[in-house]
Amino acid sequence: MSTIATPILADEMPRLPEQSEYTKFIAGTTEDAIALQKAYWGDCGPLLEAIPEDSLSATMEPKKRRLAIELLERGLCLPYDPELSLRLIEAGHDQKDPRATLLLGWRYWYGYGVDADIERAKALIDEAMLAFTPYQTSVTTAWTQFLNGRQVPDYVREWDGWFARQVDTEEKKVLFAYHLLDGALILPDGRLLGSRPKIASKWFSVLSVKNYEIQYRYGILLYAGRFGEEARRDADYMLMRPARCHFLPAVMTMAEISFKEGLDGVPGGWENAYIWYRVAEALGIDVESQLRTAKMNLSPLDLYGNDLHLENRIDIWMDKGSSC
């Protein structure tokens, strides 16, 4: 590792302004933000009560850690200590804090406290930027907030312009999510990103809000195990949402899954299959043969002694559609 913080970079590290527009993003709580403002005016007492010097460690609560990093790197209330700050940044990165990952990428880009490594920096910047993408079409804001006055690498500007072009329509956003899942995303410098199922899942989750077709597509991908076996258990819930709102592909899929696997993966879910096929029939789909098979496999209790129960459930599923 190179000498920590070259003098030029250390001198260039800006002191936070008294009324920083990013204070609320640096401070963990409203109380911390007030304490930070007092520190600018020379009163470090409240801030050091919130973050005692002997509490600085890799296991700090994330919001406290972010504030501590800024203080250590700028020598505000805490001694200037970019080496300790680097350890806290690395701990945050290990704990999947995108803000820490962003700072670590910045350090590798400029060689601030570490040996400069552009490829490593790019990988970290990609990871951090992608963490923000499901929720906004521009990531410059996040970068500006969390770097807080640090010089912005050219690669970040390229990344942001590239990303904005990728998602400037709803159709492109859906395609972007599929590319994240399939590993077909080509980054601004021409590298292939590789599959990122967790981020893709967040994209589909955000895009599916009040969009029955995306809910259905997301449910199918979950059911197919594309996001891992643990996430697969969410498939029924995701498919149920558009099915209850009478999105026909989802209705038929719920019927077929029930027909094939039954409730909770137990084969022979004839009751649920029968109900969903009845809903499909009411929506104008020809499912006569499927209904006949499902009805033949209903237990006598379901078919005769509990027929009113079945009819009530069918009425409920039909009524659900009118409330969507």
mmCIF file of N, CA and C in Angstrom, residues 170 173-174 177 202-211 214-215:
data_model
loop_
_atom_site.group_PDB
_atom_site.id
_atom_site.type_symbol
_atom_site.label_atom_id
_atom_site.label_comp_id
_atom_site.label_asym_id
_atom_site.label_seq_id
_atom_site.Cartn_x
_atom_site.Cartn_y
_atom_site.Cartn_z
ATOM 1 N N GLU A 170 -39.862 3.439 -20.814
ATOM 2 C CA GLU A 170 -40.280 2.327 -19.963
ATOM 3 C C GLU A 170 -39.847 0.986 -20.558
ATOM 4 N N LYS A 173 -36.292 0.343 -19.758
ATOM 5 C CA LYS A 173 -36.099 -0.029 -18.359
ATOM 6 C C LYS A 173 -36.326 -1.525 -18.163
ATOM 7 N N VAL A 174 -37.353 -2.055 -18.794
ATOM 8 C CA VAL A 174 -37.621 -3.489 -18.707
ATOM 9 C C VAL A 174 -36.473 -4.274 -19.341
ATOM 10 N N ALA A 177 -33.489 -4.389 -17.087
ATOM 11 C CA ALA A 177 -33.649 -5.388 -16.018
ATOM 12 C C ALA A 177 -33.329 -6.787 -16.525
ATOM 13 N N LYS A 202 -34.421 -6.258 -7.870
ATOM 14 C CA LYS A 202 -34.879 -4.953 -7.397
ATOM 15 C C LYS A 202 -35.527 -4.163 -8.536
ATOM 16 N N TRP A 203 -34.915 -4.237 -9.723
ATOM 17 C CA TRP A 203 -35.492 -3.545 -10.874
ATOM 18 C C TRP A 203 -36.896 -4.050 -11.162
ATOM 19 N N PHE A 204 -37.050 -5.371 -11.240
ATOM 20 C CA PHE A 204 -38.372 -5.930 -11.532
ATOM 21 C C PHE A 204 -39.364 -5.566 -10.432
ATOM 22 N N SER A 205 -38.912 -5.559 -9.195
ATOM 23 C CA SER A 205 -39.794 -5.220 -8.082
ATOM 24 C C SER A 205 -40.299 -3.786 -8.201
ATOM 25 N N VAL A 206 -39.407 -2.860 -8.540
ATOM 26 C CA VAL A 206 -39.802 -1.458 -8.694
ATOM 27 C C VAL A 206 -40.703 -1.273 -9.915
ATOM 28 N N LEU A 207 -40.341 -1.914 -11.032
ATOM 29 C CA LEU A 207 -41.113 -1.763 -12.268
ATOM 30 C C LEU A 207 -42.501 -2.398 -12.174
ATOM 31 N N SER A 208 -42.644 -3.371 -11.272
ATOM 32 C CA SER A 208 -43.901 -4.119 -11.204
ATOM 33 C C SER A 208 -45.001 -3.398 -10.428
ATOM 34 N N VAL A 209 -44.666 -2.303 -9.765
ATOM 35 C CA VAL A 209 -45.671 -1.591 -8.977
ATOM 36 C C VAL A 209 -46.817 -1.137 -9.888
ATOM 37 N N LYS A 210 -48.016 -1.656 -9.638
ATOM 38 C CA LYS A 210 -49.230 -1.326 -10.393
ATOM 39 C C LYS A 210 -49.109 -1.664 -11.879
ATOM 40 N N ASN A 211 -48.196 -2.552 -12.228
ATOM 41 C CA ASN A 211 -48.059 -2.981 -13.618
ATOM 42 C C ASN A 211 -48.225 -4.490 -13.646
ATOM 43 N N ILE A 214 -45.715 -6.685 -15.748
ATOM 44 C CA ILE A 214 -44.384 -6.853 -15.156
ATOM 45 C C ILE A 214 -44.469 -7.743 -13.918
ATOM 46 N N GLN A 215 -45.545 -7.601 -13.135
ATOM 47 C CA GLN A 215 -45.735 -8.494 -11.995
ATOM 48 C C GLN A 215 -45.748 -9.944 -12.468
#
